[in-house]
């Protein structure tokens, strides 16, 4: 969840780089945009003697460059402005702990050749690092929407069930391997801070969407769901104080289809997980936030999808009963912010000259909105079908019938409705035959 694109939030911060290795996709041709000179300089600091042909752009990103060396391919990243070296070292430590714990689908930081053990390069008031390249491609055809100003907004999309199950298990193992790094001095996002940040995000996006709301039913639905769910979810969180402060892990905090890489083996046509990328938002926090993303960003919330994700997760890492019960509230709060943000992209044109949003952005907003509406009911009533509001009529006559004989009495002053296929008579419907 992010409150806005660039300012930091409570959930994942808003400085995520949405690049996903597009150069490996046949339907996303490699771009030929010029690599920034400072990235070239940073790449040569990590890998002296590089030739121009050794560097390749990564999709349309200005912050990443791929480096091909005799020892394999690597990725050099320019981190967002304001990122401190300590923040980057925390991410590197988490990736190293995960690899040591047997998690294969994450990269590792590469040290500078003239500073053994140092994995962070600071130059020109920016931070750079180099990590091993994760093979594979993004599974979904359109993982994000690109705005006129170049900002990329992630879109939800389903994954093949085997890939999703492997992704959930990998995230669970990452959480288990990194719990020791979730110390009080680590960059953290307390679960208790989620609701205030979501409320600020909801209010800001509601104001931005207000001009389009009267003619846009999806915005109206989002406002209704947000008003209702904010209160219900807040009550659910307050009722489980121990879960709010349960031992956290290092979480990805920004899981979307754009950050999941897959590939097919030479002898096996089955798509398999090969990498999880873009750990720039990694933070010490509740595993529930990653779990919420795994359900709502990769197919949408249903009772079955939530149980499938939970089942795959607890096979690899523990969850307390209170954490399981809190998942709908956490997922609902996160969706209030994410849905509002995507609705702004889909319907809230920032400038009169902006082109309308694509159908993909509106479809993504609709997908998140459906999950939000389902979760509004789940948090309010539990994951059970809502009780029908239809009246149960007693078709017995008013003189001889009773609630015990034929069901609930017909409200006084109203004529009972005829049963299907039954013609009403002048004095009221005939009594239907009793069932054995």
Short mmCIF file of C-alpha atoms in Angstrom, two decimals:
data_model
loop_
_atom_site.label_atom_id
_atom_site.label_comp_id
_atom_site.label_asym_id
_atom_site.label_seq_id
_atom_site.Cartn_x
_atom_site.Cartn_y
_atom_site.Cartn_z
CA UNK A 1 0.00 0.00 0.00
CA UNK A 2 1.27 3.45 -0.73
CA UNK A 3 -0.19 6.77 0.22
CA UNK A 4 1.06 8.50 -2.90
CA UNK A 5 3.64 7.90 -5.58
CA UNK A 6 6.72 9.54 -4.12
CA UNK A 7 6.13 10.59 -0.51
CA UNK A 8 6.72 7.72 1.88
CA UNK A 9 3.78 5.89 3.39
CA UNK A 10 3.10 3.56 6.21
CA UNK A 11 2.82 0.43 4.17
CA UNK A 12 5.24 0.10 1.35
CA UNK A 13 6.91 3.43 0.85
CA UNK A 14 6.06 5.27 -2.31
CA UNK A 15 9.50 5.27 -3.87
CA UNK A 16 9.19 1.91 -5.59
CA UNK A 17 10.80 1.42 -8.95
CA UNK A 18 8.29 -0.48 -11.05
CA UNK A 19 10.74 -1.74 -13.64
CA UNK A 20 10.42 -5.42 -14.42
CA UNK A 21 12.87 -7.08 -16.77
CA UNK A 22 11.00 -6.25 -19.97
CA UNK A 23 13.97 -6.81 -22.24
CA UNK A 24 13.40 -10.57 -21.88
CA UNK A 25 9.82 -10.44 -23.18
CA UNK A 26 9.23 -10.95 -26.89
CA UNK A 27 6.13 -8.73 -26.79
CA UNK A 28 8.03 -5.93 -25.03
CA UNK A 29 10.87 -5.10 -27.44
CA UNK A 30 14.06 -3.88 -25.82
CA UNK A 31 14.25 -0.13 -25.73
CA UNK A 32 17.21 1.79 -27.05
CA UNK A 33 17.01 4.85 -24.82
CA UNK A 34 20.30 6.32 -23.76
CA UNK A 35 21.76 5.09 -20.50
CA UNK A 36 22.36 7.96 -18.10
CA UNK A 37 26.05 8.89 -17.75
CA UNK A 38 25.97 8.53 -13.96
CA UNK A 39 24.69 4.95 -14.30
CA UNK A 40 27.50 4.17 -16.73
CA UNK A 41 29.99 5.61 -14.23
CA UNK A 42 28.45 3.58 -11.38
CA UNK A 43 28.55 0.38 -13.45
CA UNK A 44 32.24 0.92 -14.18
CA UNK A 45 32.91 1.49 -10.48
CA UNK A 46 31.54 -1.97 -9.77
CA UNK A 47 32.99 -3.56 -12.91
CA UNK A 48 36.12 -1.70 -14.10
CA UNK A 49 36.99 -1.96 -17.77
CA UNK A 50 33.44 -2.35 -19.05
CA UNK A 51 32.91 -1.69 -22.73
CA UNK A 52 29.86 0.10 -24.05
CA UNK A 53 28.53 -3.17 -25.49
CA UNK A 54 28.47 -4.70 -22.01
CA UNK A 55 25.69 -2.35 -20.86
CA UNK A 56 22.04 -2.70 -21.78
CA UNK A 57 18.97 -0.68 -20.75
CA UNK A 58 16.31 -2.42 -18.68
CA UNK A 59 12.98 -1.72 -20.31
CA UNK A 60 12.27 2.00 -20.24
CA UNK A 61 13.81 2.54 -16.82
CA UNK A 62 16.23 5.40 -16.25
CA UNK A 63 17.39 3.85 -12.96
CA UNK A 64 18.55 0.38 -14.01
CA UNK A 65 21.20 -0.96 -16.34
CA UNK A 66 22.08 -4.55 -17.11
CA UNK A 67 25.76 -5.47 -17.14
CA UNK A 68 26.91 -8.57 -19.04
CA UNK A 69 30.21 -9.97 -17.80
CA UNK A 70 32.09 -13.25 -18.41
CA UNK A 71 30.91 -14.35 -14.95
CA UNK A 72 27.26 -13.66 -15.72
CA UNK A 73 24.77 -10.80 -15.89
CA UNK A 74 24.20 -8.27 -13.13
CA UNK A 75 22.02 -5.23 -12.54
CA UNK A 76 23.16 -1.79 -11.40
CA UNK A 77 20.51 0.37 -9.77
CA UNK A 78 20.27 4.08 -8.99
CA UNK A 79 18.18 4.30 -5.83
CA UNK A 80 15.51 6.99 -5.37
CA UNK A 81 16.55 10.42 -4.14
CA UNK A 82 16.69 10.65 -0.37
CA UNK A 83 17.56 6.97 0.12
CA UNK A 84 20.32 6.57 2.69
CA UNK A 85 23.15 4.07 2.54
CA UNK A 86 21.90 2.43 5.74
CA UNK A 87 18.55 1.72 4.10
CA UNK A 88 20.27 0.01 1.16
CA UNK A 89 22.54 -2.04 3.44
CA UNK A 90 19.44 -3.24 5.31
CA UNK A 91 17.98 -4.54 2.04
CA UNK A 92 21.29 -6.21 1.15
CA UNK A 93 21.42 -7.90 4.56
CA UNK A 94 17.87 -9.20 4.10
CA UNK A 95 18.68 -10.62 0.66
CA UNK A 96 21.83 -12.27 2.04
CA UNK A 97 19.94 -13.78 4.99
CA UNK A 98 17.31 -15.12 2.61
CA UNK A 99 19.92 -16.73 0.36
CA UNK A 100 21.62 -18.25 3.40
CA UNK A 101 18.21 -19.59 4.42
CA UNK A 102 17.75 -21.39 1.13
CA UNK A 103 15.68 -18.82 -0.77
CA UNK A 104 16.94 -19.08 -4.34
CA UNK A 105 14.74 -16.60 -6.19
CA UNK A 106 16.25 -13.34 -4.89
CA UNK A 107 19.39 -11.52 -5.95
CA UNK A 108 22.55 -10.86 -3.96
CA UNK A 109 24.51 -7.65 -3.63
CA UNK A 110 27.88 -7.38 -5.38
CA UNK A 111 30.75 -5.69 -3.49
CA UNK A 112 32.89 -2.92 -4.92
CA UNK A 113 36.24 -4.26 -6.16
CA UNK A 114 38.35 -1.69 -4.28
CA UNK A 115 36.37 -1.93 -1.01
CA UNK A 116 35.91 -5.57 0.06
CA UNK A 117 32.59 -6.09 1.78
CA UNK A 118 31.19 -2.69 0.73
CA UNK A 119 28.09 -3.07 -1.44
CA UNK A 120 26.92 0.55 -1.56
CA UNK A 121 28.29 3.23 -3.86
CA UNK A 122 27.59 6.88 -2.99
CA UNK A 123 28.38 9.44 -5.65
CA UNK A 124 26.81 12.67 -6.94
CA UNK A 125 24.40 12.71 -3.96
CA UNK A 126 22.84 9.42 -5.08
CA UNK A 127 23.13 5.80 -3.95
CA UNK A 128 23.93 2.92 -6.34
CA UNK A 129 24.28 -0.82 -5.95
CA UNK A 130 24.83 -3.91 -8.07
CA UNK A 131 22.97 -7.19 -7.70
CA UNK A 132 22.98 -10.50 -9.49
CA UNK A 133 20.55 -10.62 -12.40
CA UNK A 134 17.43 -12.71 -11.90
CA UNK A 135 16.59 -14.73 -15.02
CA UNK A 136 13.15 -15.00 -16.55
CA UNK A 137 10.40 -12.69 -17.70
CA UNK A 138 7.26 -11.10 -16.34
CA UNK A 139 4.40 -13.54 -16.69
CA UNK A 140 1.61 -11.07 -17.43
CA UNK A 141 1.44 -9.19 -20.70
CA UNK A 142 0.69 -5.75 -19.24
CA UNK A 143 2.05 -5.46 -15.70
CA UNK A 144 1.76 -1.69 -15.31
CA UNK A 145 0.26 1.49 -16.71
CA UNK A 146 2.65 4.22 -17.83
CA UNK A 147 1.44 7.76 -17.20
CA UNK A 148 2.29 10.76 -19.40
CA UNK A 149 4.93 11.93 -16.93
CA UNK A 150 6.67 8.55 -17.06
CA UNK A 151 5.37 7.27 -13.72
CA UNK A 152 4.47 3.59 -13.77
CA UNK A 153 1.52 2.29 -11.78
CA UNK A 154 1.30 -1.44 -11.15
CA UNK A 155 -1.74 -3.42 -12.30
CA UNK A 156 -3.18 -6.59 -10.75
CA UNK A 157 -3.28 -9.81 -12.74
CA UNK A 158 -3.69 -13.52 -12.00
CA UNK A 159 -0.78 -15.95 -12.11
CA UNK A 160 -0.95 -19.65 -13.03
CA UNK A 161 -1.80 -21.54 -9.81
CA UNK A 162 1.53 -23.42 -9.66
CA UNK A 163 3.48 -20.17 -10.02
CA UNK A 164 1.39 -18.45 -7.36
CA UNK A 165 1.84 -21.37 -4.95
CA UNK A 166 5.61 -21.26 -5.47
CA UNK A 167 5.62 -17.49 -5.03
CA UNK A 168 3.72 -17.71 -1.73
CA UNK A 169 6.05 -20.42 -0.42
CA UNK A 170 9.11 -18.38 -1.43
CA UNK A 171 7.80 -15.26 0.33
CA UNK A 172 7.06 -17.34 3.44
CA UNK A 173 10.60 -18.73 3.46
CA UNK A 174 11.95 -15.20 3.01
CA UNK A 175 9.97 -14.06 6.05
CA UNK A 176 11.22 -16.98 8.12
CA UNK A 177 14.84 -16.40 7.12
CA UNK A 178 14.83 -12.68 7.90
CA UNK A 179 13.04 -12.48 11.25
CA UNK A 180 16.34 -11.88 13.01
CA UNK A 181 16.81 -8.64 11.05
CA UNK A 182 13.48 -7.15 12.14
CA UNK A 183 15.06 -5.37 15.08
CA UNK A 184 13.84 -2.13 16.68
CA UNK A 185 16.54 -0.13 14.88
CA UNK A 186 15.60 -1.49 11.44
CA UNK A 187 13.52 0.47 8.90
CA UNK A 188 10.03 -0.59 9.91
CA UNK A 189 6.32 -0.19 9.22
CA UNK A 190 4.23 -1.04 12.31
CA UNK A 191 0.91 -2.62 11.44
CA UNK A 192 -0.73 -0.19 13.85
CA UNK A 193 0.24 2.69 11.53
CA UNK A 194 -1.65 1.23 8.56
CA UNK A 195 -5.08 2.67 9.30
CA UNK A 196 -4.00 6.33 9.75
CA UNK A 197 -2.04 6.27 6.51
CA UNK A 198 -4.87 4.62 4.60
CA UNK A 199 -7.32 7.17 5.92
CA UNK A 200 -5.10 10.03 4.72
CA UNK A 201 -4.74 8.37 1.34
CA UNK A 202 -8.48 7.76 1.07
CA UNK A 203 -9.34 11.35 1.92
CA UNK A 204 -6.78 12.76 -0.52
CA UNK A 205 -7.87 10.53 -3.42
CA UNK A 206 -11.54 11.12 -2.64
CA UNK A 207 -10.95 14.86 -3.04
CA UNK A 208 -9.11 14.31 -6.31
CA UNK A 209 -11.89 12.08 -7.64
CA UNK A 210 -14.75 14.25 -6.45
CA UNK A 211 -15.26 16.08 -9.82
CA UNK A 212 -15.63 12.76 -11.69
CA UNK A 213 -17.64 10.93 -9.01
CA UNK A 214 -21.20 11.95 -10.07
CA UNK A 215 -20.78 10.35 -13.50
CA UNK A 216 -18.49 7.45 -12.53
CA UNK A 217 -20.11 4.52 -10.67
CA UNK A 218 -16.76 2.83 -9.78
CA UNK A 219 -15.73 5.93 -7.84
CA UNK A 220 -19.07 5.97 -6.02
CA UNK A 221 -18.65 2.30 -5.11
CA UNK A 222 -15.13 2.95 -3.81
CA UNK A 223 -16.30 5.84 -1.62
CA UNK A 224 -19.11 3.73 -0.11
CA UNK A 225 -16.83 0.77 0.55
CA UNK A 226 -14.09 2.96 2.01
CA UNK A 227 -16.46 4.76 4.38
CA UNK A 228 -17.77 1.47 5.70
CA UNK A 229 -14.56 -0.56 5.79
CA UNK A 230 -12.39 2.04 7.50
CA UNK A 231 -14.46 1.79 10.65
CA UNK A 232 -14.91 -1.98 10.57
CA UNK A 233 -11.23 -2.69 9.91
CA UNK A 234 -10.10 -0.28 12.60
CA UNK A 235 -12.27 -2.09 15.15
CA UNK A 236 -10.84 -5.44 14.04
CA UNK A 237 -7.27 -4.23 14.48
CA UNK A 238 -7.97 -2.69 17.87
CA UNK A 239 -9.48 -5.99 19.04
CA UNK A 240 -6.20 -7.85 18.41
CA UNK A 241 -3.42 -5.79 20.04
CA UNK A 242 -1.06 -8.75 20.34
CA UNK A 243 -1.22 -9.42 16.60
CA UNK A 244 -0.49 -5.76 15.91
CA UNK A 245 2.81 -6.08 17.73
CA UNK A 246 3.66 -9.68 16.83
CA UNK A 247 7.27 -10.42 15.89
CA UNK A 248 7.68 -9.02 12.40
CA UNK A 249 9.85 -10.16 9.53
CA UNK A 250 11.44 -8.36 6.62
CA UNK A 251 8.68 -8.03 4.03
CA UNK A 252 8.77 -7.09 0.36
CA UNK A 253 5.86 -4.66 0.96
CA UNK A 254 5.16 -4.04 -2.73
CA UNK A 255 4.34 -7.38 -4.36
CA UNK A 256 2.76 -7.06 -7.82
CA UNK A 257 2.86 -9.17 -11.00
CA UNK A 258 5.49 -6.75 -12.39
CA UNK A 259 7.90 -8.00 -9.72
CA UNK A 260 7.55 -11.73 -10.42
CA UNK A 261 9.73 -13.46 -13.01
CA UNK A 262 9.06 -16.86 -14.55
CA UNK A 263 10.55 -19.15 -17.19
CA UNK A 264 9.97 -22.52 -18.83
CA UNK A 265 12.59 -25.23 -18.63
CA UNK A 266 14.11 -26.73 -21.73
CA UNK A 267 12.54 -30.11 -20.97
CA UNK A 268 9.50 -28.91 -19.04
CA UNK A 269 6.92 -26.57 -20.64
CA UNK A 270 5.52 -25.67 -17.20
CA UNK A 271 6.04 -22.07 -16.17
CA UNK A 272 8.15 -21.84 -13.02
CA UNK A 273 9.09 -19.03 -10.67
CA UNK A 274 12.64 -17.76 -11.30
CA UNK A 275 12.83 -14.48 -9.40
CA UNK A 276 11.24 -11.85 -7.18
CA UNK A 277 12.63 -8.41 -7.98
CA UNK A 278 12.45 -4.80 -6.81
CA UNK A 279 13.14 -5.05 -3.08
CA UNK A 280 13.51 -1.28 -2.74
CA UNK A 281 10.53 -1.17 -0.38
CA UNK A 282 11.70 -4.03 1.86
CA UNK A 283 11.04 -3.15 5.49
CA UNK A 284 10.53 -4.79 8.87
CA UNK A 285 6.80 -5.30 9.21
CA UNK A 286 3.93 -7.70 9.52
CA UNK A 287 3.86 -10.64 7.08
CA UNK A 288 0.14 -9.89 6.72
CA UNK A 289 0.87 -7.06 4.30
CA UNK A 290 2.72 -9.35 1.89
CA UNK A 291 -0.02 -11.94 2.32
CA UNK A 292 -2.67 -9.35 1.50
CA UNK A 293 -0.83 -8.45 -1.70
CA UNK A 294 -0.44 -12.11 -2.67
CA UNK A 295 -4.22 -12.54 -2.58
CA UNK A 296 -5.53 -9.23 -3.90
CA UNK A 297 -2.86 -8.34 -6.50
CA UNK A 298 -2.66 -11.81 -8.05
CA UNK A 299 -6.24 -12.78 -8.84
CA UNK A 300 -8.48 -11.03 -6.34
CA UNK A 301 -10.00 -11.88 -2.98
CA UNK A 302 -12.33 -14.82 -2.64
CA UNK A 303 -12.69 -17.23 0.27
CA UNK A 304 -11.00 -19.94 -1.79
CA UNK A 305 -8.10 -17.75 -2.97
CA UNK A 306 -7.43 -16.51 0.56
CA UNK A 307 -7.40 -20.04 1.97
CA UNK A 308 -5.15 -21.24 -0.85
CA UNK A 309 -2.60 -18.51 -0.16
CA UNK A 310 -2.79 -19.04 3.62
CA UNK A 311 -2.39 -22.80 3.19
CA UNK A 312 0.70 -22.42 0.99
CA UNK A 313 2.17 -19.88 3.42
CA UNK A 314 1.79 -21.80 6.68
CA UNK A 315 3.43 -24.84 5.12
CA UNK A 316 6.64 -22.79 5.19
CA UNK A 317 6.21 -20.19 7.97
CA UNK A 318 3.96 -19.90 11.04
CA UNK A 319 1.00 -17.59 11.53
CA UNK A 320 -0.90 -17.13 14.79
CA UNK A 321 -4.69 -17.55 14.81
CA UNK A 322 -5.05 -13.81 15.46
CA UNK A 323 -2.91 -13.02 12.41
CA UNK A 324 -5.07 -15.25 10.24
CA UNK A 325 -8.20 -13.52 11.49
CA UNK A 326 -6.72 -10.08 10.84
CA UNK A 327 -5.79 -10.77 7.22
CA UNK A 328 -9.14 -9.56 5.75
CA UNK A 329 -8.93 -6.28 7.68
CA UNK A 330 -5.33 -5.65 6.61
CA UNK A 331 -6.09 -6.56 3.00
CA UNK A 332 -9.17 -4.34 3.01
CA UNK A 333 -7.30 -1.33 4.36
CA UNK A 334 -4.52 -1.78 1.83
CA UNK A 335 -7.07 -2.03 -0.98
CA UNK A 336 -8.75 1.23 0.00
CA UNK A 337 -5.50 3.03 -0.79
CA UNK A 338 -4.47 0.98 -3.82
CA UNK A 339 -7.92 1.08 -5.43
CA UNK A 340 -8.19 4.83 -4.91
CA UNK A 341 -4.79 5.38 -6.46
CA UNK A 342 -5.67 3.31 -9.53
CA UNK A 343 -9.06 5.03 -9.84
CA UNK A 344 -7.21 8.35 -9.99
CA UNK A 345 -5.15 6.93 -12.86
CA UNK A 346 -8.21 5.48 -14.60
CA UNK A 347 -10.70 8.35 -14.19
CA UNK A 348 -9.05 11.37 -12.61
CA UNK A 349 -7.15 12.98 -15.47
CA UNK A 350 -4.48 15.22 -13.99
CA UNK A 351 -4.42 17.78 -16.80
CA UNK A 352 -6.93 18.64 -19.57
CA UNK A 353 -4.41 17.55 -22.21
CA UNK A 354 -3.80 14.13 -20.67
CA UNK A 355 -4.84 11.18 -22.79
CA UNK A 356 -7.61 9.03 -21.30
CA UNK A 357 -6.46 6.03 -19.32
CA UNK A 358 -6.25 2.73 -21.13
CA UNK A 359 -8.76 -0.06 -20.69
CA UNK A 360 -6.09 -1.94 -18.73
CA UNK A 361 -6.05 0.73 -16.03
CA UNK A 362 -9.83 0.65 -15.71
CA UNK A 363 -9.91 -3.13 -15.69
CA UNK A 364 -7.25 -3.14 -12.98
CA UNK A 365 -9.23 -0.66 -10.92
CA UNK A 366 -12.35 -2.80 -11.31
CA UNK A 367 -10.45 -5.91 -10.18
CA UNK A 368 -9.23 -4.20 -7.02
CA UNK A 369 -12.64 -2.67 -6.42
CA UNK A 370 -14.38 -6.06 -6.54
CA UNK A 371 -11.96 -7.41 -3.94
CA UNK A 372 -12.53 -4.33 -1.80
CA UNK A 373 -16.30 -4.78 -1.87
CA UNK A 374 -15.99 -8.47 -0.98
CA UNK A 375 -13.66 -7.65 1.91
CA UNK A 376 -16.02 -4.99 3.19
CA UNK A 377 -18.61 -7.72 3.75
CA UNK A 378 -16.05 -10.21 5.07
CA UNK A 379 -14.73 -7.80 7.71
CA UNK A 380 -18.25 -6.79 8.73
CA UNK A 381 -19.87 -10.24 8.76
CA UNK A 382 -17.12 -12.84 8.45
CA UNK A 383 -16.31 -14.92 5.41
CA UNK A 384 -19.83 -16.31 5.18
CA UNK A 385 -22.68 -15.63 2.78
CA UNK A 386 -24.70 -12.65 3.93
CA UNK A 387 -28.08 -13.50 5.40
CA UNK A 388 -30.80 -13.08 2.85
CA UNK A 389 -32.95 -10.01 3.32
CA UNK A 390 -35.88 -11.58 1.50
CA UNK A 391 -38.99 -12.17 3.63
CA UNK A 392 -40.00 -15.69 4.49
CA UNK A 393 -43.70 -15.73 3.80
CA UNK A 394 -46.31 -17.89 5.52
CA UNK A 395 -48.68 -19.02 2.82
CA UNK A 396 -51.15 -20.45 5.31
CA UNK A 397 -54.42 -18.58 5.71
CA UNK A 398 -54.47 -15.89 8.37
CA UNK A 399 -57.24 -17.69 10.22
CA UNK A 400 -55.81 -21.18 10.35
CA UNK A 401 -52.13 -20.78 9.81
CA UNK A 402 -49.34 -20.12 12.23
CA UNK A 403 -45.64 -19.52 12.13
CA UNK A 404 -45.02 -22.99 13.48
CA UNK A 405 -47.16 -24.58 10.77
CA UNK A 406 -45.95 -22.71 7.73
CA UNK A 407 -43.03 -20.40 8.57
CA UNK A 408 -42.94 -16.72 9.49
CA UNK A 409 -46.28 -14.93 9.60
CA UNK A 410 -47.19 -12.52 6.86
CA UNK A 411 -46.80 -8.99 8.23
CA UNK A 412 -50.08 -7.51 9.30
CA UNK A 413 -51.75 -5.32 6.70
CA UNK A 414 -49.99 -7.00 3.73
CA UNK A 415 -51.27 -9.63 1.41
CA UNK A 416 -49.00 -12.65 1.11
CA UNK A 417 -47.18 -13.01 -2.19
CA UNK A 418 -48.24 -15.95 -4.35
CA UNK A 419 -45.80 -18.78 -4.79
CA UNK A 420 -44.21 -19.28 -8.20
CA UNK A 421 -46.59 -20.81 -10.68
CA UNK A 422 -49.60 -20.23 -8.45
CA UNK A 423 -52.48 -18.04 -9.57
CA UNK A 424 -53.78 -15.74 -6.84
CA UNK A 425 -57.43 -16.09 -5.92
CA UNK A 426 -59.75 -13.33 -4.83
CA UNK A 427 -59.37 -14.21 -1.21
CA UNK A 428 -55.60 -14.84 -1.26
CA UNK A 429 -53.31 -17.63 -2.45
CA UNK A 430 -54.24 -21.20 -1.86
CA UNK A 431 -52.13 -22.97 0.67
CA UNK A 432 -49.35 -24.94 -1.08
CA UNK A 433 -49.08 -28.65 -0.29
CA UNK A 434 -46.90 -29.51 2.67
CA UNK A 435 -43.59 -31.16 1.96
CA UNK A 436 -42.96 -34.44 3.69
#
